[in-house]
mmCIF file of C-alpha atoms in Angstrom:
data_model
loop_
_atom_site.group_PDB
_atom_site.id
_atom_site.type_symbol
_atom_site.label_atom_id
_atom_site.label_comp_id
_atom_site.label_asym_id
_atom_site.label_seq_id
_atom_site.Cartn_x
_atom_site.Cartn_y
_atom_site.Cartn_z
ATOM 1 C CA MET A 1 -21.869 106.254 -139.137
ATOM 2 C CA ARG A 2 -21.176 104.743 -135.715
ATOM 3 C CA GLU A 3 -23.804 105.229 -133.030
ATOM 4 C CA PHE A 4 -21.469 107.159 -130.687
ATOM 5 C CA ASP A 5 -20.650 109.766 -133.347
ATOM 6 C CA PHE A 6 -24.296 109.987 -134.390
ATOM 7 C CA GLU A 7 -25.490 110.399 -130.811
ATOM 8 C CA LEU A 8 -23.072 113.221 -129.992
ATOM 9 C CA ALA A 9 -23.872 115.088 -133.205
ATOM 10 C CA LEU A 10 -27.602 114.844 -132.482
ATOM 11 C CA CYS A 11 -27.131 116.009 -128.884
ATOM 12 C CA ALA A 12 -25.128 119.011 -130.078
ATOM 13 C CA HIS A 13 -27.815 119.905 -132.639
ATOM 14 C CA LEU A 14 -30.642 119.662 -130.101
ATOM 15 C CA GLU A 15 -28.695 121.704 -127.558
ATOM 16 C CA ARG A 16 -28.086 124.453 -130.101
ATOM 17 C CA GLU A 17 -31.878 124.727 -130.332
ATOM 18 C CA GLY A 18 -31.913 125.671 -126.635
ATOM 19 C CA ARG A 19 -33.091 122.316 -125.278
ATOM 20 C CA LEU A 20 -31.787 120.551 -122.173
ATOM 21 C CA VAL A 21 -30.139 117.391 -123.483
ATOM 22 C CA SER A 22 -28.607 114.389 -121.753
ATOM 23 C CA ARG A 23 -27.611 110.888 -122.800
ATOM 24 C CA GLN A 24 -27.375 107.321 -121.533
ATOM 25 C CA LEU A 25 -29.885 107.600 -118.689
ATOM 26 C CA GLY A 26 -31.916 104.884 -117.004
ATOM 27 C CA GLY A 27 -35.437 104.981 -118.426
ATOM 28 C CA ALA A 28 -37.124 102.142 -116.519
ATOM 29 C CA VAL A 29 -39.132 101.863 -113.324
ATOM 30 C CA HIS A 30 -38.533 98.201 -112.480
ATOM 31 C CA GLY A 31 -36.669 97.025 -115.574
ATOM 32 C CA ARG A 32 -33.301 97.770 -117.182
ATOM 33 C CA ARG A 33 -33.886 100.228 -120.007
ATOM 34 C CA VAL A 34 -31.233 102.813 -120.909
ATOM 35 C CA LEU A 35 -32.372 105.764 -123.031
ATOM 36 C CA ASP A 36 -29.878 106.963 -125.635
ATOM 37 C CA THR A 37 -30.851 110.632 -125.570
ATOM 38 C CA VAL A 38 -33.213 112.495 -123.262
ATOM 39 C CA VAL A 39 -34.533 115.974 -124.046
ATOM 40 C CA VAL A 40 -36.211 117.973 -121.287
ATOM 41 C CA GLU A 41 -38.244 120.975 -122.374
ATOM 42 C CA PRO A 42 -38.321 123.706 -119.682
ATOM 43 C CA GLY A 43 -41.622 124.094 -117.854
ATOM 44 C CA PRO A 44 -43.312 127.134 -116.288
ATOM 45 C CA GLU A 45 -41.051 127.312 -113.220
ATOM 46 C CA PHE A 46 -37.739 126.475 -114.842
ATOM 47 C CA ASP A 47 -36.043 129.694 -113.701
ATOM 48 C CA GLU A 48 -36.753 128.776 -110.084
ATOM 49 C CA ARG A 49 -35.076 125.389 -110.588
ATOM 50 C CA ALA A 50 -32.105 126.904 -112.382
ATOM 51 C CA ALA A 51 -31.542 129.318 -109.487
ATOM 52 C CA ILE A 52 -30.956 126.506 -106.967
ATOM 53 C CA THR A 53 -28.018 124.481 -108.321
ATOM 54 C CA PRO A 54 -26.608 123.210 -111.620
ATOM 55 C CA GLU A 55 -26.424 119.720 -110.125
ATOM 56 C CA ARG A 56 -28.979 116.987 -109.567
ATOM 57 C CA LEU A 57 -31.136 117.278 -106.466
ATOM 58 C CA PRO A 58 -31.490 113.997 -104.514
ATOM 59 C CA THR A 59 -34.846 112.284 -104.839
ATOM 60 C CA ALA A 60 -35.114 111.565 -101.110
ATOM 61 C CA ALA A 61 -34.713 115.269 -100.320
ATOM 62 C CA ILE A 62 -37.360 116.287 -102.841
ATOM 63 C CA GLU A 63 -39.799 113.680 -101.500
ATOM 64 C CA SER A 64 -39.139 114.406 -97.827
ATOM 65 C CA SER A 65 -41.524 116.385 -95.633
ATOM 66 C CA VAL A 66 -38.928 119.133 -95.240
ATOM 67 C CA GLY A 67 -40.450 122.433 -96.337
ATOM 68 C CA PRO A 68 -39.381 126.073 -96.609
ATOM 69 C CA GLY A 69 -41.142 127.007 -93.359
ATOM 70 C CA ARG A 70 -40.207 125.750 -89.888
ATOM 71 C CA ALA A 71 -37.044 123.642 -89.679
ATOM 72 C CA ARG A 72 -37.615 119.937 -88.875
ATOM 73 C CA TYR A 73 -35.498 117.341 -87.127
ATOM 74 C CA TRP A 74 -34.030 115.528 -90.096
ATOM 75 C CA LYS A 75 -34.845 111.978 -88.950
ATOM 76 C CA ASP A 76 -38.549 112.818 -88.698
ATOM 77 C CA ALA A 77 -38.719 114.190 -92.247
ATOM 78 C CA PHE A 78 -37.754 111.101 -94.272
ATOM 79 C CA ASP A 79 -39.543 107.842 -95.054
ATOM 80 C CA CYS A 80 -36.509 105.856 -96.154
ATOM 81 C CA HIS A 81 -33.430 104.162 -94.689
ATOM 82 C CA PRO A 82 -31.516 106.519 -92.333
ATOM 83 C CA ASP A 83 -28.303 106.159 -94.334
ATOM 84 C CA ARG A 84 -30.076 107.261 -97.520
ATOM 85 C CA ALA A 85 -31.758 110.109 -95.676
ATOM 86 C CA GLU A 86 -28.476 111.300 -94.190
ATOM 87 C CA ARG A 87 -26.798 111.257 -97.601
ATOM 88 C CA ALA A 88 -29.741 113.180 -99.088
ATOM 89 C CA VAL A 89 -29.455 115.833 -96.379
ATOM 90 C CA GLU A 90 -25.724 116.265 -97.040
ATOM 91 C CA LEU A 91 -26.239 116.620 -100.796
ATOM 92 C CA ALA A 92 -29.255 118.918 -100.425
ATOM 93 C CA VAL A 93 -27.286 121.234 -98.101
ATOM 94 C CA GLU A 94 -24.205 121.104 -100.326
ATOM 95 C CA ARG A 95 -26.312 121.981 -103.381
ATOM 96 C CA GLY A 96 -28.273 124.790 -101.762
ATOM 97 C CA PHE A 97 -31.697 123.124 -101.531
ATOM 98 C CA PHE A 98 -31.601 122.654 -97.720
ATOM 99 C CA GLU A 99 -30.139 124.784 -94.994
ATOM 100 C CA ARG A 100 -29.124 123.203 -91.721
ATOM 101 C CA GLU A 101 -28.925 124.280 -88.097
ATOM 102 C CA ARG A 102 -28.078 122.650 -84.769
ATOM 103 C CA ARG A 103 -30.296 122.717 -81.696
ATOM 104 C CA GLY A 104 -29.452 120.875 -78.515
ATOM 105 C CA GLY A 105 -27.156 118.461 -80.341
ATOM 106 C CA ARG A 106 -29.726 117.708 -83.048
ATOM 107 C CA THR A 107 -29.648 118.614 -86.754
ATOM 108 C CA TYR A 108 -32.666 120.458 -88.165
ATOM 109 C CA VAL A 109 -33.222 121.236 -91.843
ATOM 110 C CA ARG A 110 -35.507 123.395 -93.966
ATOM 111 C CA GLN A 111 -35.772 124.028 -97.687
ATOM 112 C CA THR A 112 -34.212 127.211 -98.990
ATOM 113 C CA THR A 113 -37.046 127.262 -101.540
ATOM 114 C CA ARG A 114 -39.890 124.935 -102.486
ATOM 115 C CA TYR A 115 -39.201 122.418 -105.221
ATOM 116 C CA PRO A 116 -40.544 123.984 -108.448
ATOM 117 C CA ASP A 117 -42.677 122.509 -111.228
ATOM 118 C CA TRP A 118 -39.924 122.937 -113.797
ATOM 119 C CA VAL A 119 -40.365 120.048 -116.272
ATOM 120 C CA GLY A 120 -42.431 120.822 -119.349
ATOM 121 C CA GLU A 121 -41.991 117.754 -121.555
ATOM 122 C CA ILE A 122 -39.628 114.791 -121.684
ATOM 123 C CA VAL A 123 -38.682 113.329 -125.063
ATOM 124 C CA ALA A 124 -36.870 109.980 -125.269
ATOM 125 C CA VAL A 125 -34.799 109.483 -128.428
ATOM 126 C CA GLU A 126 -33.569 106.071 -129.540
ATOM 127 C CA ASN A 127 -30.533 106.459 -131.808
ATOM 128 C CA LYS A 128 -30.212 103.876 -134.566
ATOM 129 C CA PRO A 129 -28.163 105.337 -137.424
ATOM 130 C CA ASP A 130 -28.249 102.084 -139.410
ATOM 131 C CA LEU A 131 -31.738 100.570 -139.660
ATOM 132 C CA GLY A 132 -30.215 97.612 -141.450
ATOM 133 C CA ARG A 133 -28.959 96.433 -138.050
ATOM 134 C CA PRO A 134 -31.938 97.125 -135.798
ATOM 135 C CA GLY A 135 -31.067 94.762 -132.926
ATOM 136 C CA ASP A 136 -33.819 94.892 -130.265
ATOM 137 C CA LEU A 137 -35.181 98.160 -131.619
ATOM 138 C CA GLU A 138 -38.801 97.062 -132.024
ATOM 139 C CA SER A 139 -39.014 95.569 -128.520
ATOM 140 C CA GLN A 140 -37.350 98.595 -126.944
ATOM 141 C CA LEU A 141 -39.721 101.029 -128.592
ATOM 142 C CA ARG A 142 -42.775 98.932 -127.705
ATOM 143 C CA THR A 143 -41.669 99.060 -124.076
ATOM 144 C CA ASP A 144 -41.143 102.831 -124.184
ATOM 145 C CA VAL A 145 -44.622 103.345 -125.606
ATOM 146 C CA SER A 146 -46.461 100.969 -123.267
ATOM 147 C CA LEU A 147 -44.695 102.369 -120.198
ATOM 148 C CA ALA A 148 -45.173 105.992 -121.364
ATOM 149 C CA LEU A 149 -42.533 107.402 -119.053
ATOM 150 C CA ALA A 150 -41.594 110.047 -121.631
ATOM 151 C CA ASP A 151 -44.171 112.393 -123.149
ATOM 152 C CA ARG A 152 -42.959 111.483 -126.629
ATOM 153 C CA VAL A 153 -40.710 108.761 -128.049
ATOM 154 C CA VAL A 154 -38.648 109.294 -131.199
ATOM 155 C CA LEU A 155 -36.429 107.079 -133.341
ATOM 156 C CA ALA A 156 -33.479 108.958 -134.871
ATOM 157 C CA THR A 157 -31.645 107.405 -137.814
ATOM 158 C CA ALA A 158 -29.247 108.225 -140.623
ATOM 159 C CA SER A 159 -30.813 105.602 -142.892
ATOM 160 C CA TYR A 160 -33.297 106.180 -145.660
ATOM 161 C CA VAL A 161 -36.661 105.498 -144.028
ATOM 162 C CA THR A 162 -39.078 103.314 -145.982
ATOM 163 C CA GLY A 163 -42.711 102.491 -145.384
ATOM 164 C CA ALA A 164 -41.624 99.029 -144.258
ATOM 165 C CA HIS A 165 -39.468 100.593 -141.559
ATOM 166 C CA LEU A 166 -42.378 102.708 -140.338
ATOM 167 C CA ASN A 167 -44.685 99.693 -140.244
ATOM 168 C CA ARG A 168 -42.300 97.698 -138.029
ATOM 169 C CA ILE A 169 -42.266 100.146 -135.131
ATOM 170 C CA PRO A 170 -45.163 101.369 -132.957
ATOM 171 C CA GLU A 171 -47.207 104.040 -134.705
ATOM 172 C CA GLU A 172 -46.871 106.339 -131.681
ATOM 173 C CA VAL A 173 -43.102 106.606 -132.217
ATOM 174 C CA GLY A 174 -41.887 109.630 -134.147
ATOM 175 C CA VAL A 175 -39.142 109.156 -136.748
ATOM 176 C CA TRP A 176 -36.345 111.610 -137.506
ATOM 177 C CA ARG A 177 -33.842 111.219 -140.300
ATOM 178 C CA PHE A 178 -30.819 113.102 -138.992
ATOM 179 C CA ASP A 179 -27.922 114.202 -141.187
ATOM 180 C CA ALA A 180 -24.925 114.511 -138.880
ATOM 181 C CA ASP A 181 -22.866 116.438 -141.442
ATOM 182 C CA SER A 182 -25.386 119.196 -142.156
ATOM 183 C CA ARG A 183 -26.971 118.931 -138.669
ATOM 184 C CA THR A 184 -30.488 118.849 -140.095
ATOM 185 C CA ILE A 185 -33.523 116.784 -139.136
ATOM 186 C CA ASP A 186 -36.110 115.526 -141.602
ATOM 187 C CA VAL A 187 -39.204 114.568 -139.609
ATOM 188 C CA ARG A 188 -40.556 111.464 -141.323
ATOM 189 C CA ARG A 189 -43.283 110.940 -138.747
ATOM 190 C CA GLU A 190 -44.467 113.060 -135.844
ATOM 191 C CA ALA A 191 -44.486 111.435 -132.407
ATOM 192 C CA THR A 192 -47.834 110.902 -130.695
ATOM 193 C CA PRO A 193 -48.104 112.309 -127.139
ATOM 194 C CA LEU A 194 -48.203 109.461 -124.613
ATOM 195 C CA PRO A 195 -50.433 109.157 -121.491
ATOM 196 C CA THR A 196 -47.766 109.904 -118.873
ATOM 197 C CA ASP A 197 -50.368 110.631 -116.155
ATOM 198 C CA ASP A 198 -51.864 107.137 -116.426
ATOM 199 C CA ALA A 199 -50.571 103.767 -115.285
ATOM 200 C CA GLY A 200 -48.231 102.030 -117.733
ATOM 201 C CA VAL A 201 -47.074 98.524 -118.589
ATOM 202 C CA GLU A 202 -43.359 97.754 -118.433
ATOM 203 C CA LEU A 203 -41.752 94.826 -120.240
ATOM 204 C CA LEU A 204 -39.258 93.195 -117.858
ATOM 205 C CA ASP A 205 -38.169 90.152 -119.843
ATOM 206 C CA GLU A 206 -39.038 88.639 -123.218
ATOM 207 C CA ARG A 207 -38.502 85.040 -124.316
ATOM 208 C CA PRO A 208 -39.671 83.071 -127.372
ATOM 209 C CA VAL A 209 -42.803 81.783 -125.607
ATOM 210 C CA ARG A 210 -43.212 84.217 -122.732
ATOM 211 C CA ALA A 211 -43.061 87.905 -121.836
ATOM 212 C CA ASP A 212 -42.839 89.157 -118.236
ATOM 213 C CA VAL A 213 -44.540 92.498 -117.692
ATOM 214 C CA ARG A 214 -45.457 94.661 -114.728
ATOM 215 C CA VAL A 215 -48.096 97.331 -114.317
ATOM 216 C CA VAL A 216 -46.558 100.612 -113.161
ATOM 217 C CA SER A 217 -48.785 103.026 -111.270
ATOM 218 C CA ALA A 218 -49.156 106.683 -112.171
ATOM 219 C CA ALA A 219 -47.445 107.616 -108.882
ATOM 220 C CA GLU A 220 -44.435 105.391 -109.660
ATOM 221 C CA LYS A 221 -44.170 106.945 -113.104
ATOM 222 C CA ALA A 222 -44.345 110.499 -111.720
ATOM 223 C CA ARG A 223 -41.528 109.718 -109.297
ATOM 224 C CA THR A 224 -39.361 108.138 -112.005
ATOM 225 C CA ARG A 225 -40.026 111.029 -114.402
ATOM 226 C CA ARG A 226 -38.810 113.472 -111.776
ATOM 227 C CA GLN A 227 -35.681 111.372 -111.194
ATOM 228 C CA LEU A 228 -35.059 111.195 -114.943
ATOM 229 C CA ALA A 229 -35.443 114.951 -115.357
ATOM 230 C CA GLU A 230 -33.124 115.674 -112.422
ATOM 231 C CA ARG A 231 -30.465 113.314 -113.750
ATOM 232 C CA ALA A 232 -30.691 114.918 -117.174
ATOM 233 C CA TYR A 233 -30.431 118.377 -115.610
ATOM 234 C CA GLY A 234 -27.339 117.506 -113.613
ATOM 235 C CA LYS A 235 -25.526 115.341 -116.166
ATOM 236 C CA GLY A 236 -25.953 117.003 -119.540
ATOM 237 C CA TRP A 237 -24.536 115.110 -122.530
ATOM 238 C CA ARG A 238 -20.797 115.830 -122.359
ATOM 239 C CA SER A 239 -20.222 113.084 -119.803
ATOM 240 C CA PHE A 240 -17.283 111.536 -121.678
ATOM 241 C CA ASP A 241 -13.562 111.997 -121.049
ATOM 242 C CA TYR A 242 -11.287 113.565 -123.643
ATOM 243 C CA PRO A 243 -8.336 111.538 -124.969
ATOM 244 C CA SER A 244 -4.846 112.401 -123.727
ATOM 245 C CA CYS A 245 -3.643 112.681 -127.303
ATOM 246 C CA GLU A 246 -2.229 115.453 -129.472
ATOM 247 C CA ARG A 247 -4.520 114.416 -132.335
ATOM 248 C CA CYS A 248 -7.748 115.056 -130.400
ATOM 249 C CA SER A 249 -9.203 118.333 -131.666
ATOM 250 C CA PRO A 250 -12.669 118.939 -130.197
ATOM 251 C CA ASP A 251 -15.007 120.872 -132.471
ATOM 252 C CA SER A 252 -17.026 123.950 -131.504
ATOM 253 C CA ASP A 253 -19.607 121.732 -129.769
ATOM 254 C CA GLY A 254 -16.985 119.996 -127.652
ATOM 255 C CA ILE A 255 -17.231 116.687 -129.532
ATOM 256 C CA PRO A 256 -13.914 114.748 -129.256
ATOM 257 C CA TYR A 257 -12.852 114.683 -132.899
ATOM 258 C CA CYS A 258 -9.765 112.634 -133.825
ATOM 259 C CA GLN A 259 -7.675 113.974 -136.706
ATOM 260 C CA TRP A 260 -6.064 110.586 -137.322
ATOM 261 C CA LYS A 261 -9.321 108.583 -137.455
ATOM 262 C CA ASP A 262 -11.214 111.500 -139.038
ATOM 263 C CA ARG A 263 -14.202 111.055 -136.739
ATOM 264 C CA ALA A 264 -15.340 111.374 -133.152
ATOM 265 C CA VAL A 265 -13.742 108.923 -130.721
ATOM 266 C CA ARG A 266 -14.664 107.431 -127.374
ATOM 267 C CA GLU A 267 -11.674 107.761 -125.057
ATOM 268 C CA SER A 268 -12.675 104.814 -122.906
ATOM 269 C CA ASP A 269 -12.398 102.130 -125.594
ATOM 270 C CA GLU A 270 -10.369 103.264 -128.609
ATOM 271 C CA CYS A 271 -7.701 105.767 -127.552
ATOM 272 C CA GLY A 272 -4.281 105.161 -126.029
ATOM 273 C CA PRO A 273 -0.824 103.747 -126.827
ATOM 274 C CA ASP A 274 -2.325 100.836 -128.803
ATOM 275 C CA CYS A 275 -3.685 103.272 -131.402
ATOM 276 C CA GLY A 276 -1.387 103.820 -134.383
ATOM 277 C CA GLY A 277 -2.031 107.554 -134.366
ATOM 278 C CA TYR A 278 -1.535 108.096 -130.646
ATOM 279 C CA GLU A 279 0.646 111.024 -129.576
ATOM 280 C CA ALA A 280 0.665 111.529 -125.807
ATOM 281 C CA ALA A 281 -0.478 114.956 -124.629
ATOM 282 C CA ASP A 282 -2.654 116.546 -121.983
ATOM 283 C CA PRO A 283 -6.400 116.163 -122.630
ATOM 284 C CA PRO A 284 -7.990 119.174 -124.360
ATOM 285 C CA ALA A 285 -9.337 121.793 -121.957
ATOM 286 C CA ILE A 286 -13.021 122.049 -122.885
ATOM 287 C CA ASP A 287 -15.473 123.973 -120.721
ATOM 288 C CA GLY A 288 -18.602 121.949 -121.373
ATOM 289 C CA ASP A 289 -20.526 123.838 -118.686
ATOM 290 C CA ALA A 290 -19.850 127.144 -120.423
ATOM 291 C CA LEU A 291 -21.094 125.743 -123.745
ATOM 292 C CA ARG A 292 -24.218 124.382 -122.096
ATOM 293 C CA ALA A 293 -24.960 127.615 -120.266
ATOM 294 C CA GLU A 294 -24.460 129.649 -123.443
ATOM 295 C CA ARG A 295 -26.912 127.560 -125.473
ATOM 296 C CA THR A 296 -29.616 126.550 -122.986
ATOM 297 C CA PRO A 297 -31.487 128.017 -119.985
ATOM 298 C CA TRP A 298 -29.328 125.854 -117.648
ATOM 299 C CA ARG A 299 -27.133 128.001 -115.398
ATOM 300 C CA ALA A 300 -23.637 126.943 -114.364
ATOM 301 C CA ASP A 301 -23.326 129.229 -111.330
ATOM 302 C CA PRO A 302 -26.732 130.408 -110.145
ATOM 303 C CA ASP A 303 -27.347 132.936 -107.403
ATOM 304 C CA GLY A 304 -28.618 130.252 -105.057
ATOM 305 C CA ARG A 305 -25.297 128.477 -105.201
ATOM 306 C CA ARG A 306 -23.365 131.637 -104.342
ATOM 307 C CA ARG A 307 -25.628 132.327 -101.366
ATOM 308 C CA ARG A 308 -24.963 128.817 -100.099
ATOM 309 C CA GLN A 309 -21.195 129.203 -100.401
ATOM 310 C CA SER A 310 -21.125 132.518 -98.568
ATOM 311 C CA GLY A 311 -23.286 131.296 -95.693
ATOM 312 C CA LEU A 312 -22.233 127.682 -95.285
ATOM 313 C CA ASP A 313 -20.061 128.394 -92.266
ATOM 314 C CA ARG A 314 -23.148 129.274 -90.230
ATOM 315 C CA PHE A 315 -24.169 125.625 -90.074
ATOM 316 C CA GLY A 316 -22.510 123.014 -87.963
#
């Protein structure tokens, strides 16, 4: 099975269990790691987060000294470049996290609500359906464990998992054997919880005789974890485009299944007039937000968003 098909099937299975799932997210602090699948378990104040907006909240707005009490002059509330701060204000107002008012030609902002403690646990899943072609798997997983950005790290595969396979990857990494046809997971090894509150070590570059690493502070990790969770919340996993082809018949999970190829397809690199089975048509109309809202605690149109839309004209 190809990794794209495997990844989408796993995301759909995890979402049906009520988890917040996203894919292809940056999972590094200073390096260049991309996590295949990210699962965010809701924390104690998830409902408060869901009530604000279905979209990502900008990091600069969350980290600013803007609070829900007295409104502050926006330039005094940010410790970053003014252009970044201004963009954060615009997005935070647009997404219902800030409200804005004008006084004497100046813009003042306040939070509509405090930023909640909504993240329970973050699980990073590396998808490798064929363990016979591992690529940089061992190095990637070692980095994930030593950095400990996620609470748990898991390897998901379609291959038969042997003792030799288990011995080649860090013992902290959990191993799932996932059957994409039956949508079942056989847990071959439980993942060990990682020390996310401590400093970590990030591998930046590895060569035959040298490895470049960097110590990442607990504060840097906390900031990056929040960014990762917000990106996962706003993006979800259906971030692909659907082919403009008559033969594309998405399944009940919204996966772009191709009748001609008899598998899932990625529109960006294998669909179009060059395909022998291509029949031009409008892309399928799939409401991914509705599917996500039906299966998880994520809310597509929360009350906070409606309040913002009805009162936006009060701000100049």
